[in-house]
Amino acid sequence: MNRSLFNLYGGFGLGIMNARTKQTKSFSSEEEPTTHQVSTGYVPVRAGLSLRVGPYSDIAGEGTMLWTFSDNLDGNVGNNRYGDHLFQAQIVYRRYFVPKTRD
């Protein structure tokens, strides 16, 4: 495998998200939760940096942001003027298939 030692990558796209929540207005156990549903568009953005650790293995750090257009995904409306944005970070170990040798 002829790969560089480091590999920087990224991407973005468009999507639609549908969130369904059950919400209450107090902490009383007698209150019946109400069901809410909201649909919104989002832009997923991902970037990562991988390091070759062997001829068939990589380890990478990746970060993802789902940039949404709604402030009502989590049920807390109007706390700020920005939408609800979701973040994720992960460490990835990638193992490539080892090709068979020909006899």
PDB file of N, CA and C in Angstrom:
ATOM      1  N   MET A   1       0.852  -1.174   0.000  1.00  0.00           N
ATOM      2  CA  MET A   1       0.000   0.000   0.000  1.00  0.00           C
ATOM      3  C   MET A   1       0.895   1.233   0.000  1.00  0.00           C
ATOM      4  N   ASN A   2       0.754   2.018  -1.021  1.00  0.00           N
ATOM      5  CA  ASN A   2       1.549   3.233  -1.141  1.00  0.00           C
ATOM      6  C   ASN A   2       0.673   4.426  -0.767  1.00  0.00           C
ATOM      7  N   ARG A   3       0.670   4.802   0.528  1.00  0.00           N
ATOM      8  CA  ARG A   3      -0.123   5.918   1.029  1.00  0.00           C
ATOM      9  C   ARG A   3       0.800   6.900   1.718  1.00  0.00           C
ATOM     10  N   SER A   4       0.351   8.136   1.842  1.00  0.00           N
ATOM     11  CA  SER A   4       1.129   9.121   2.573  1.00  0.00           C
ATOM     12  C   SER A   4       1.025   8.851   4.073  1.00  0.00           C
ATOM     13  N   LEU A   5       1.947   9.403   4.835  1.00  0.00           N
ATOM     14  CA  LEU A   5       1.948   9.197   6.282  1.00  0.00           C
ATOM     15  C   LEU A   5       0.724   9.841   6.929  1.00  0.00           C
ATOM     16  N   PHE A   6       0.375  11.051   6.474  1.00  0.00           N
ATOM     17  CA  PHE A   6      -0.803  11.768   6.984  1.00  0.00           C
ATOM     18  C   PHE A   6      -1.805  11.972   5.856  1.00  0.00           C
ATOM     19  N   ASN A   7      -3.086  11.986   6.199  1.00  0.00           N
ATOM     20  CA  ASN A   7      -4.137  12.235   5.226  1.00  0.00           C
ATOM     21  C   ASN A   7      -5.175  13.146   5.871  1.00  0.00           C
ATOM     22  N   LEU A   8      -5.347  14.350   5.316  1.00  0.00           N
ATOM     23  CA  LEU A   8      -6.336  15.303   5.785  1.00  0.00           C
ATOM     24  C   LEU A   8      -7.537  15.236   4.855  1.00  0.00           C
ATOM     25  N   TYR A   9      -8.745  15.108   5.416  1.00  0.00           N
ATOM     26  CA  TYR A   9      -9.937  14.966   4.582  1.00  0.00           C
ATOM     27  C   TYR A   9     -11.113  15.705   5.215  1.00  0.00           C
ATOM     28  N   GLY A  10     -12.124  15.960   4.412  1.00  0.00           N
ATOM     29  CA  GLY A  10     -13.315  16.647   4.900  1.00  0.00           C
ATOM     30  C   GLY A  10     -14.435  16.532   3.900  1.00  0.00           C
ATOM     31  N   GLY A  11     -15.611  16.978   4.307  1.00  0.00           N
ATOM     32  CA  GLY A  11     -16.757  16.945   3.420  1.00  0.00           C
ATOM     33  C   GLY A  11     -17.949  17.632   4.054  1.00  0.00           C
ATOM     34  N   PHE A  12     -18.949  17.891   3.231  1.00  0.00           N
ATOM     35  CA  PHE A  12     -20.194  18.493   3.701  1.00  0.00           C
ATOM     36  C   PHE A  12     -21.328  18.030   2.808  1.00  0.00           C
ATOM     37  N   GLY A  13     -22.552  18.310   3.214  1.00  0.00           N
ATOM     38  CA  GLY A  13     -23.712  17.882   2.444  1.00  0.00           C
ATOM     39  C   GLY A  13     -24.957  18.626   2.890  1.00  0.00           C
ATOM     40  N   LEU A  14     -26.106  18.096   2.544  1.00  0.00           N
ATOM     41  CA  LEU A  14     -27.409  18.629   2.941  1.00  0.00           C
ATOM     42  C   LEU A  14     -28.269  17.477   3.423  1.00  0.00           C
ATOM     43  N   GLY A  15     -29.123  17.752   4.408  1.00  0.00           N
ATOM     44  CA  GLY A  15     -29.986  16.698   4.919  1.00  0.00           C
ATOM     45  C   GLY A  15     -31.244  17.262   5.549  1.00  0.00           C
ATOM     46  N   ILE A  16     -32.155  16.367   5.901  1.00  0.00           N
ATOM     47  CA  ILE A  16     -33.389  16.707   6.599  1.00  0.00           C
ATOM     48  C   ILE A  16     -33.447  15.870   7.869  1.00  0.00           C
ATOM     49  N   MET A  17     -33.769  16.515   8.989  1.00  0.00           N
ATOM     50  CA  MET A  17     -33.830  15.859  10.290  1.00  0.00           C
ATOM     51  C   MET A  17     -35.241  15.991  10.848  1.00  0.00           C
ATOM     52  N   ASN A  18     -35.731  14.923  11.463  1.00  0.00           N
ATOM     53  CA  ASN A  18     -37.036  14.934  12.112  1.00  0.00           C
ATOM     54  C   ASN A  18     -36.819  14.523  13.560  1.00  0.00           C
ATOM     55  N   ALA A  19     -37.159  15.398  14.510  1.00  0.00           N
ATOM     56  CA  ALA A  19     -36.987  15.114  15.937  1.00  0.00           C
ATOM     57  C   ALA A  19     -38.356  15.000  16.595  1.00  0.00           C
ATOM     58  N   ARG A  20     -38.568  13.918  17.353  1.00  0.00           N
ATOM     59  CA  ARG A  20     -39.799  13.712  18.110  1.00  0.00           C
ATOM     60  C   ARG A  20     -39.428  13.655  19.584  1.00  0.00           C
ATOM     61  N   THR A  21     -40.085  14.485  20.397  1.00  0.00           N
ATOM     62  CA  THR A  21     -39.772  14.549  21.819  1.00  0.00           C
ATOM     63  C   THR A  21     -41.047  14.474  22.639  1.00  0.00           C
ATOM     64  N   LYS A  22     -40.902  14.028  23.883  1.00  0.00           N
ATOM     65  CA  LYS A  22     -41.975  14.087  24.876  1.00  0.00           C
ATOM     66  C   LYS A  22     -41.500  15.083  25.923  1.00  0.00           C
ATOM     67  N   GLN A  23     -42.322  16.102  26.181  1.00  0.00           N
ATOM     68  CA  GLN A  23     -41.913  17.197  27.055  1.00  0.00           C
ATOM     69  C   GLN A  23     -42.922  17.402  28.171  1.00  0.00           C
ATOM     70  N   THR A  24     -42.408  17.854  29.316  1.00  0.00           N
ATOM     71  CA  THR A  24     -43.245  18.255  30.446  1.00  0.00           C
ATOM     72  C   THR A  24     -42.856  19.665  30.845  1.00  0.00           C
ATOM     73  N   LYS A  25     -43.745  20.340  31.554  1.00  0.00           N
ATOM     74  CA  LYS A  25     -43.480  21.716  31.994  1.00  0.00           C
ATOM     75  C   LYS A  25     -42.971  21.751  33.426  1.00  0.00           C
ATOM     76  N   SER A  26     -43.071  20.633  34.153  1.00  0.00           N
ATOM     77  CA  SER A  26     -42.603  20.586  35.540  1.00  0.00           C
ATOM     78  C   SER A  26     -41.971  19.224  35.806  1.00  0.00           C
ATOM     79  N   PHE A  27     -41.486  19.040  37.031  1.00  0.00           N
ATOM     80  CA  PHE A  27     -40.879  17.767  37.421  1.00  0.00           C
ATOM     81  C   PHE A  27     -41.880  16.852  38.127  1.00  0.00           C
ATOM     82  N   SER A  28     -43.155  17.203  38.095  1.00  0.00           N
ATOM     83  CA  SER A  28     -44.181  16.404  38.756  1.00  0.00           C
ATOM     84  C   SER A  28     -44.360  15.077  38.020  1.00  0.00           C
ATOM     85  N   SER A  29     -44.425  13.994  38.795  1.00  0.00           N
ATOM     86  CA  SER A  29     -44.613  12.676  38.184  1.00  0.00           C
ATOM     87  C   SER A  29     -46.051  12.484  37.695  1.00  0.00           C
ATOM     88  N   GLU A  30     -46.969  13.334  38.119  1.00  0.00           N
ATOM     89  CA  GLU A  30     -48.362  13.217  37.713  1.00  0.00           C
ATOM     90  C   GLU A  30     -48.656  13.910  36.387  1.00  0.00           C
ATOM     91  N   GLU A  31     -47.764  14.746  35.945  1.00  0.00           N
ATOM     92  CA  GLU A  31     -48.001  15.477  34.692  1.00  0.00           C
ATOM     93  C   GLU A  31     -47.824  14.550  33.496  1.00  0.00           C
ATOM     94  N   GLU A  32     -48.746  14.601  32.578  1.00  0.00           N
ATOM     95  CA  GLU A  32     -48.667  13.816  31.347  1.00  0.00           C
ATOM     96  C   GLU A  32     -47.770  14.543  30.343  1.00  0.00           C
ATOM     97  N   PRO A  33     -46.744  13.870  29.808  1.00  0.00           N
ATOM     98  CA  PRO A  33     -45.897  14.533  28.817  1.00  0.00           C
ATOM     99  C   PRO A  33     -46.638  14.742  27.497  1.00  0.00           C
ATOM    100  N   THR A  34     -46.325  15.834  26.838  1.00  0.00           N
ATOM    101  CA  THR A  34     -46.898  16.107  25.518  1.00  0.00           C
ATOM    102  C   THR A  34     -45.877  15.742  24.453  1.00  0.00           C
ATOM    103  N   THR A  35     -46.362  15.262  23.337  1.00  0.00           N
ATOM    104  CA  THR A  35     -45.496  14.843  22.239  1.00  0.00           C
ATOM    105  C   THR A  35     -45.354  15.990  21.245  1.00  0.00           C
ATOM    106  N   HIS A  36     -44.103  16.261  20.836  1.00  0.00           N
ATOM    107  CA  HIS A  36     -43.813  17.317  19.881  1.00  0.00           C
ATOM    108  C   HIS A  36     -42.972  16.743  18.750  1.00  0.00           C
ATOM    109  N   GLN A  37     -43.115  17.307  17.582  1.00  0.00           N
ATOM    110  CA  GLN A  37     -42.360  16.872  16.416  1.00  0.00           C
ATOM    111  C   GLN A  37     -41.936  18.101  15.621  1.00  0.00           C
ATOM    112  N   VAL A  38     -40.675  18.117  15.184  1.00  0.00           N
ATOM    113  CA  VAL A  38     -40.171  19.218  14.362  1.00  0.00           C
ATOM    114  C   VAL A  38     -39.273  18.632  13.268  1.00  0.00           C
ATOM    115  N   SER A  39     -39.398  19.154  12.065  1.00  0.00           N
ATOM    116  CA  SER A  39     -38.532  18.777  10.944  1.00  0.00           C
ATOM    117  C   SER A  39     -37.757  20.011  10.513  1.00  0.00           C
ATOM    118  N   THR A  40     -36.500  19.828  10.182  1.00  0.00           N
ATOM    119  CA  THR A  40     -35.662  20.946   9.761  1.00  0.00           C
ATOM    120  C   THR A  40     -34.557  20.437   8.842  1.00  0.00           C
ATOM    121  N   GLY A  41     -33.999  21.319   8.084  1.00  0.00           N
ATOM    122  CA  GLY A  41     -32.835  20.983   7.270  1.00  0.00           C
ATOM    123  C   GLY A  41     -31.565  21.136   8.083  1.00  0.00           C
ATOM    124  N   TYR A  42     -30.510  20.488   7.633  1.00  0.00           N
ATOM    125  CA  TYR A  42     -29.215  20.635   8.291  1.00  0.00           C
ATOM    126  C   TYR A  42     -28.097  20.461   7.280  1.00  0.00           C
ATOM    127  N   VAL A  43     -26.932  20.962   7.642  1.00  0.00           N
ATOM    128  CA  VAL A  43     -25.727  20.830   6.828  1.00  0.00           C
ATOM    129  C   VAL A  43     -24.705  20.048   7.660  1.00  0.00           C
ATOM    130  N   PRO A  44     -24.405  18.796   7.292  1.00  0.00           N
ATOM    131  CA  PRO A  44     -23.365  18.052   8.001  1.00  0.00           C
ATOM    132  C   PRO A  44     -21.985  18.443   7.477  1.00  0.00           C
ATOM    133  N   VAL A  45     -21.066  18.725   8.392  1.00  0.00           N
ATOM    134  CA  VAL A  45     -19.692  19.087   8.042  1.00  0.00           C
ATOM    135  C   VAL A  45     -18.777  18.143   8.813  1.00  0.00           C
ATOM    136  N   ARG A  46     -17.864  17.473   8.112  1.00  0.00           N
ATOM    137  CA  ARG A  46     -16.941  16.539   8.757  1.00  0.00           C
ATOM    138  C   ARG A  46     -15.519  16.819   8.288  1.00  0.00           C
ATOM    139  N   ALA A  47     -14.583  16.706   9.213  1.00  0.00           N
ATOM    140  CA  ALA A  47     -13.158  16.833   8.897  1.00  0.00           C
ATOM    141  C   ALA A  47     -12.394  15.827   9.734  1.00  0.00           C
ATOM    142  N   GLY A  48     -11.293  15.375   9.200  1.00  0.00           N
ATOM    143  CA  GLY A  48     -10.493  14.398   9.925  1.00  0.00           C
ATOM    144  C   GLY A  48      -9.049  14.400   9.482  1.00  0.00           C
ATOM    145  N   LEU A  49      -8.224  13.810  10.312  1.00  0.00           N
ATOM    146  CA  LEU A  49      -6.803  13.651  10.028  1.00  0.00           C
ATOM    147  C   LEU A  49      -6.435  12.220  10.387  1.00  0.00           C
ATOM    148  N   SER A  50      -5.899  11.484   9.412  1.00  0.00           N
ATOM    149  CA  SER A  50      -5.517  10.092   9.674  1.00  0.00           C
ATOM    150  C   SER A  50      -3.995   9.951   9.609  1.00  0.00           C
ATOM    151  N   LEU A  51      -3.510   8.977  10.344  1.00  0.00           N
ATOM    152  CA  LEU A  51      -2.083   8.676  10.428  1.00  0.00           C
ATOM    153  C   LEU A  51      -1.896   7.209  10.064  1.00  0.00           C
ATOM    154  N   ARG A  52      -0.990   6.939   9.135  1.00  0.00           N
ATOM    155  CA  ARG A  52      -0.695   5.547   8.761  1.00  0.00           C
ATOM    156  C   ARG A  52       0.127   4.916   9.876  1.00  0.00           C
ATOM    157  N   VAL A  53      -0.349   3.809  10.425  1.00  0.00           N
ATOM    158  CA  VAL A  53       0.370   3.124  11.509  1.00  0.00           C
ATOM    159  C   VAL A  53       0.923   1.782  11.059  1.00  0.00           C
ATOM    160  N   GLY A  54       0.689   1.407   9.829  1.00  0.00           N
ATOM    161  CA  GLY A  54       1.207   0.161   9.284  1.00  0.00           C
ATOM    162  C   GLY A  54       0.827   0.070   7.825  1.00  0.00           C
ATOM    163  N   PRO A  55       1.242  -0.968   7.141  1.00  0.00           N
ATOM    164  CA  PRO A  55       0.924  -1.065   5.715  1.00  0.00           C
ATOM    165  C   PRO A  55      -0.575  -1.228   5.446  1.00  0.00           C
ATOM    166  N   TYR A  56      -1.334  -1.737   6.420  1.00  0.00           N
ATOM    167  CA  TYR A  56      -2.774  -1.961   6.221  1.00  0.00           C
ATOM    168  C   TYR A  56      -3.625  -1.331   7.326  1.00  0.00           C
ATOM    169  N   SER A  57      -3.073  -0.391   8.086  1.00  0.00           N
ATOM    170  CA  SER A  57      -3.808   0.199   9.199  1.00  0.00           C
ATOM    171  C   SER A  57      -3.629   1.709   9.250  1.00  0.00           C
ATOM    172  N   ASP A  58      -4.682   2.397   9.684  1.00  0.00           N
ATOM    173  CA  ASP A  58      -4.672   3.841   9.926  1.00  0.00           C
ATOM    174  C   ASP A  58      -5.365   4.101  11.249  1.00  0.00           C
ATOM    175  N   ILE A  59      -4.996   5.200  11.900  1.00  0.00           N
ATOM    176  CA  ILE A  59      -5.741   5.711  13.038  1.00  0.00           C
ATOM    177  C   ILE A  59      -6.062   7.165  12.720  1.00  0.00           C
ATOM    178  N   ALA A  60      -7.286   7.581  13.037  1.00  0.00           N
ATOM    179  CA  ALA A  60      -7.733   8.912  12.633  1.00  0.00           C
ATOM    180  C   ALA A  60      -8.528   9.571  13.749  1.00  0.00           C
ATOM    181  N   GLY A  61      -8.492  10.884  13.763  1.00  0.00           N
ATOM    182  CA  GLY A  61      -9.355  11.696  14.609  1.00  0.00           C
ATOM    183  C   GLY A  61     -10.319  12.447  13.705  1.00  0.00           C
ATOM    184  N   GLU A  62     -11.620  12.355  13.985  1.00  0.00           N
ATOM    185  CA  GLU A  62     -12.636  12.987  13.148  1.00  0.00           C
ATOM    186  C   GLU A  62     -13.549  13.848  14.010  1.00  0.00           C
ATOM    187  N   GLY A  63     -14.017  14.924  13.418  1.00  0.00           N
ATOM    188  CA  GLY A  63     -14.994  15.780  14.063  1.00  0.00           C
ATOM    189  C   GLY A  63     -16.137  16.045  13.100  1.00  0.00           C
ATOM    190  N   THR A  64     -17.374  16.058  13.627  1.00  0.00           N
ATOM    191  CA  THR A  64     -18.558  16.272  12.812  1.00  0.00           C
ATOM    192  C   THR A  64     -19.432  17.321  13.471  1.00  0.00           C
ATOM    193  N   MET A  65     -20.002  18.197  12.653  1.00  0.00           N
ATOM    194  CA  MET A  65     -20.968  19.180  13.130  1.00  0.00           C
ATOM    195  C   MET A  65     -22.202  19.094  12.255  1.00  0.00           C
ATOM    196  N   LEU A  66     -23.377  19.000  12.879  1.00  0.00           N
ATOM    197  CA  LEU A  66     -24.644  19.068  12.159  1.00  0.00           C
ATOM    198  C   LEU A  66     -25.206  20.464  12.401  1.00  0.00           C
ATOM    199  N   TRP A  67     -25.073  21.324  11.428  1.00  0.00           N
ATOM    200  CA  TRP A  67     -25.494  22.710  11.528  1.00  0.00           C
ATOM    201  C   TRP A  67     -26.961  22.784  11.132  1.00  0.00           C
ATOM    202  N   THR A  68     -27.865  22.985  12.110  1.00  0.00           N
ATOM    203  CA  THR A  68     -29.303  22.950  11.862  1.00  0.00           C
ATOM    204  C   THR A  68     -29.869  24.358  11.713  1.00  0.00           C
ATOM    205  N   PHE A  69     -31.112  24.425  11.280  1.00  0.00           N
ATOM    206  CA  PHE A  69     -31.784  25.696  11.055  1.00  0.00           C
ATOM    207  C   PHE A  69     -32.968  25.888  12.002  1.00  0.00           C
ATOM    208  N   SER A  70     -32.964  25.206  13.144  1.00  0.00           N
ATOM    209  CA  SER A  70     -34.065  25.295  14.096  1.00  0.00           C
ATOM    210  C   SER A  70     -33.512  25.395  15.512  1.00  0.00           C
ATOM    211  N   ASP A  71     -34.217  26.143  16.382  1.00  0.00           N
ATOM    212  CA  ASP A  71     -33.860  26.228  17.790  1.00  0.00           C
ATOM    213  C   ASP A  71     -34.799  25.374  18.637  1.00  0.00           C
ATOM    214  N   ASN A  72     -35.597  24.520  18.011  1.00  0.00           N
ATOM    215  CA  ASN A  72     -36.616  23.765  18.728  1.00  0.00           C
ATOM    216  C   ASN A  72     -36.372  22.257  18.705  1.00  0.00           C
ATOM    217  N   LEU A  73     -35.171  21.812  18.441  1.00  0.00           N
ATOM    218  CA  LEU A  73     -34.917  20.368  18.380  1.00  0.00           C
ATOM    219  C   LEU A  73     -34.920  19.718  19.752  1.00  0.00           C
ATOM    220  N   ASP A  74     -34.407  20.403  20.757  1.00  0.00           N
ATOM    221  CA  ASP A  74     -34.307  19.818  22.092  1.00  0.00           C
ATOM    222  C   ASP A  74     -35.424  20.249  23.025  1.00  0.00           C
ATOM    223  N   GLY A  75     -36.360  21.076  22.562  1.00  0.00           N
ATOM    224  CA  GLY A  75     -37.469  21.508  23.401  1.00  0.00           C
ATOM    225  C   GLY A  75     -37.217  22.795  24.151  1.00  0.00           C
ATOM    226  N   ASN A  76     -36.002  23.315  24.126  1.00  0.00           N
ATOM    227  CA  ASN A  76     -35.672  24.577  24.779  1.00  0.00           C
ATOM    228  C   ASN A  76     -35.686  25.682  23.738  1.00  0.00           C
ATOM    229  N   VAL A  77     -36.813  26.353  23.611  1.00  0.00           N
ATOM    230  CA  VAL A  77     -36.991  27.356  22.571  1.00  0.00           C
ATOM    231  C   VAL A  77     -36.645  28.730  23.119  1.00  0.00           C
ATOM    232  N   GLY A  78     -35.916  29.507  22.334  1.00  0.00           N
ATOM    233  CA  GLY A  78     -35.695  30.906  22.668  1.00  0.00           C
ATOM    234  C   GLY A  78     -34.647  31.178  23.721  1.00  0.00           C
ATOM    235  N   ASN A  79     -33.835  30.193  24.115  1.00  0.00           N
ATOM    236  CA  ASN A  79     -32.775  30.461  25.082  1.00  0.00           C
ATOM    237  C   ASN A  79     -31.661  31.292  24.480  1.00  0.00           C
ATOM    238  N   ASN A  80     -31.502  31.226  23.193  1.00  0.00           N
ATOM    239  CA  ASN A  80     -30.527  32.046  22.494  1.00  0.00           C
ATOM    240  C   ASN A  80     -31.047  32.289  21.093  1.00  0.00           C
ATOM    241  N   ARG A  81     -30.341  33.061  20.330  1.00  0.00           N
ATOM    242  CA  ARG A  81     -30.814  33.377  18.987  1.00  0.00           C
ATOM    243  C   ARG A  81     -30.246  32.445  17.932  1.00  0.00           C
ATOM    244  N   TYR A  82     -29.513  31.421  18.344  1.00  0.00           N
ATOM    245  CA  TYR A  82     -28.878  30.490  17.411  1.00  0.00           C
ATOM    246  C   TYR A  82     -29.658  29.181  17.365  1.00  0.00           C
ATOM    247  N   GLY A  83     -29.475  28.414  16.302  1.00  0.00           N
ATOM    248  CA  GLY A  83     -30.107  27.111  16.185  1.00  0.00           C
ATOM    249  C   GLY A  83     -29.423  26.079  17.064  1.00  0.00           C
ATOM    250  N   ASP A  84     -30.034  24.904  17.179  1.00  0.00           N
ATOM    251  CA  ASP A  84     -29.440  23.785  17.908  1.00  0.00           C
ATOM    252  C   ASP A  84     -28.452  23.092  16.982  1.00  0.00           C
ATOM    253  N   HIS A  85     -27.180  23.130  17.339  1.00  0.00           N
ATOM    254  CA  HIS A  85     -26.137  22.519  16.521  1.00  0.00           C
ATOM    255  C   HIS A  85     -25.560  21.322  17.280  1.00  0.00           C
ATOM    256  N   LEU A  86     -25.405  20.214  16.588  1.00  0.00           N
ATOM    257  CA  LEU A  86     -24.944  18.978  17.195  1.00  0.00           C
ATOM    258  C   LEU A  86     -23.491  18.744  16.805  1.00  0.00           C
ATOM    259  N   PHE A  87     -22.669  18.310  17.772  1.00  0.00           N
ATOM    260  CA  PHE A  87     -21.251  18.061  17.546  1.00  0.00           C
ATOM    261  C   PHE A  87     -20.909  16.635  17.935  1.00  0.00           C
ATOM    262  N   GLN A  88     -19.897  16.089  17.272  1.00  0.00           N
ATOM    263  CA  GLN A  88     -19.423  14.739  17.581  1.00  0.00           C
ATOM    264  C   GLN A  88     -17.942  14.679  17.269  1.00  0.00           C
ATOM    265  N   ALA A  89     -17.181  13.990  18.106  1.00  0.00           N
ATOM    266  CA  ALA A  89     -15.764  13.726  17.855  1.00  0.00           C
ATOM    267  C   ALA A  89     -15.524  12.233  18.068  1.00  0.00           C
ATOM    268  N   GLN A  90     -14.647  11.670  17.263  1.00  0.00           N
ATOM    269  CA  GLN A  90     -14.382  10.235  17.393  1.00  0.00           C
ATOM    270  C   GLN A  90     -12.960   9.910  16.969  1.00  0.00           C
ATOM    271  N   ILE A  91     -12.478   8.820  17.507  1.00  0.00           N
ATOM    272  CA  ILE A  91     -11.192   8.249  17.107  1.00  0.00           C
ATOM    273  C   ILE A  91     -11.499   6.975  16.343  1.00  0.00           C
ATOM    274  N   VAL A  92     -10.920   6.837  15.154  1.00  0.00           N
ATOM    275  CA  VAL A  92     -11.235   5.725  14.256  1.00  0.00           C
ATOM    276  C   VAL A  92      -9.974   4.905  14.016  1.00  0.00           C
ATOM    277  N   TYR A  93     -10.090   3.595  14.196  1.00  0.00           N
ATOM    278  CA  TYR A  93      -9.035   2.679  13.780  1.00  0.00           C
ATOM    279  C   TYR A  93      -9.517   1.993  12.517  1.00  0.00           C
ATOM    280  N   ARG A  94      -8.776   2.137  11.439  1.00  0.00           N
ATOM    281  CA  ARG A  94      -9.178   1.608  10.137  1.00  0.00           C
ATOM    282  C   ARG A  94      -8.189   0.519   9.733  1.00  0.00           C
ATOM    283  N   ARG A  95      -8.728  -0.655   9.418  1.00  0.00           N
ATOM    284  CA  ARG A  95      -7.886  -1.786   8.983  1.00  0.00           C
ATOM    285  C   ARG A  95      -8.314  -2.166   7.571  1.00  0.00           C
ATOM    286  N   TYR A  96      -7.392  -2.134   6.641  1.00  0.00           N
ATOM    287  CA  TYR A  96      -7.674  -2.485   5.252  1.00  0.00           C
ATOM    288  C   TYR A  96      -7.515  -3.992   5.058  1.00  0.00           C
ATOM    289  N   PHE A  97      -8.236  -4.511   4.068  1.00  0.00           N
ATOM    290  CA  PHE A  97      -8.117  -5.933   3.747  1.00  0.00           C
ATOM    291  C   PHE A  97      -6.714  -6.225   3.233  1.00  0.00           C
ATOM    292  N   VAL A  98      -6.163  -7.334   3.671  1.00  0.00           N
ATOM    293  CA  VAL A  98      -4.848  -7.757   3.208  1.00  0.00           C
ATOM    294  C   VAL A  98      -5.049  -8.551   1.923  1.00  0.00           C
ATOM    295  N   PRO A  99      -4.391  -8.149   0.822  1.00  0.00           N
ATOM    296  CA  PRO A  99      -4.588  -8.890  -0.423  1.00  0.00           C
ATOM    297  C   PRO A  99      -3.988 -10.292  -0.334  1.00  0.00           C
ATOM    298  N   LYS A 100      -4.627 -11.241  -1.023  1.00  0.00           N
ATOM    299  CA  LYS A 100      -4.104 -12.600  -1.080  1.00  0.00           C
ATOM    300  C   LYS A 100      -2.862 -12.610  -1.952  1.00  0.00           C
ATOM    301  N   THR A 101      -1.907 -13.437  -1.573  1.00  0.00           N
ATOM    302  CA  THR A 101      -0.709 -13.577  -2.398  1.00  0.00           C
ATOM    303  C   THR A 101      -0.960 -14.674  -3.423  1.00  0.00           C
ATOM    304  N   ARG A 102      -0.432 -14.476  -4.611  1.00  0.00           N
ATOM    305  CA  ARG A 102      -0.581 -15.491  -5.665  1.00  0.00           C
ATOM    306  C   ARG A 102       0.568 -16.483  -5.569  1.00  0.00           C
ATOM    307  N   ASP A 103       0.223 -17.732  -5.718  1.00  0.00           N
ATOM    308  CA  ASP A 103       1.268 -18.788  -5.651  1.00  0.00           C
ATOM    309  C   ASP A 103       1.842 -19.032  -7.021  1.00  0.00           C
TER     310      ASP A 103
END
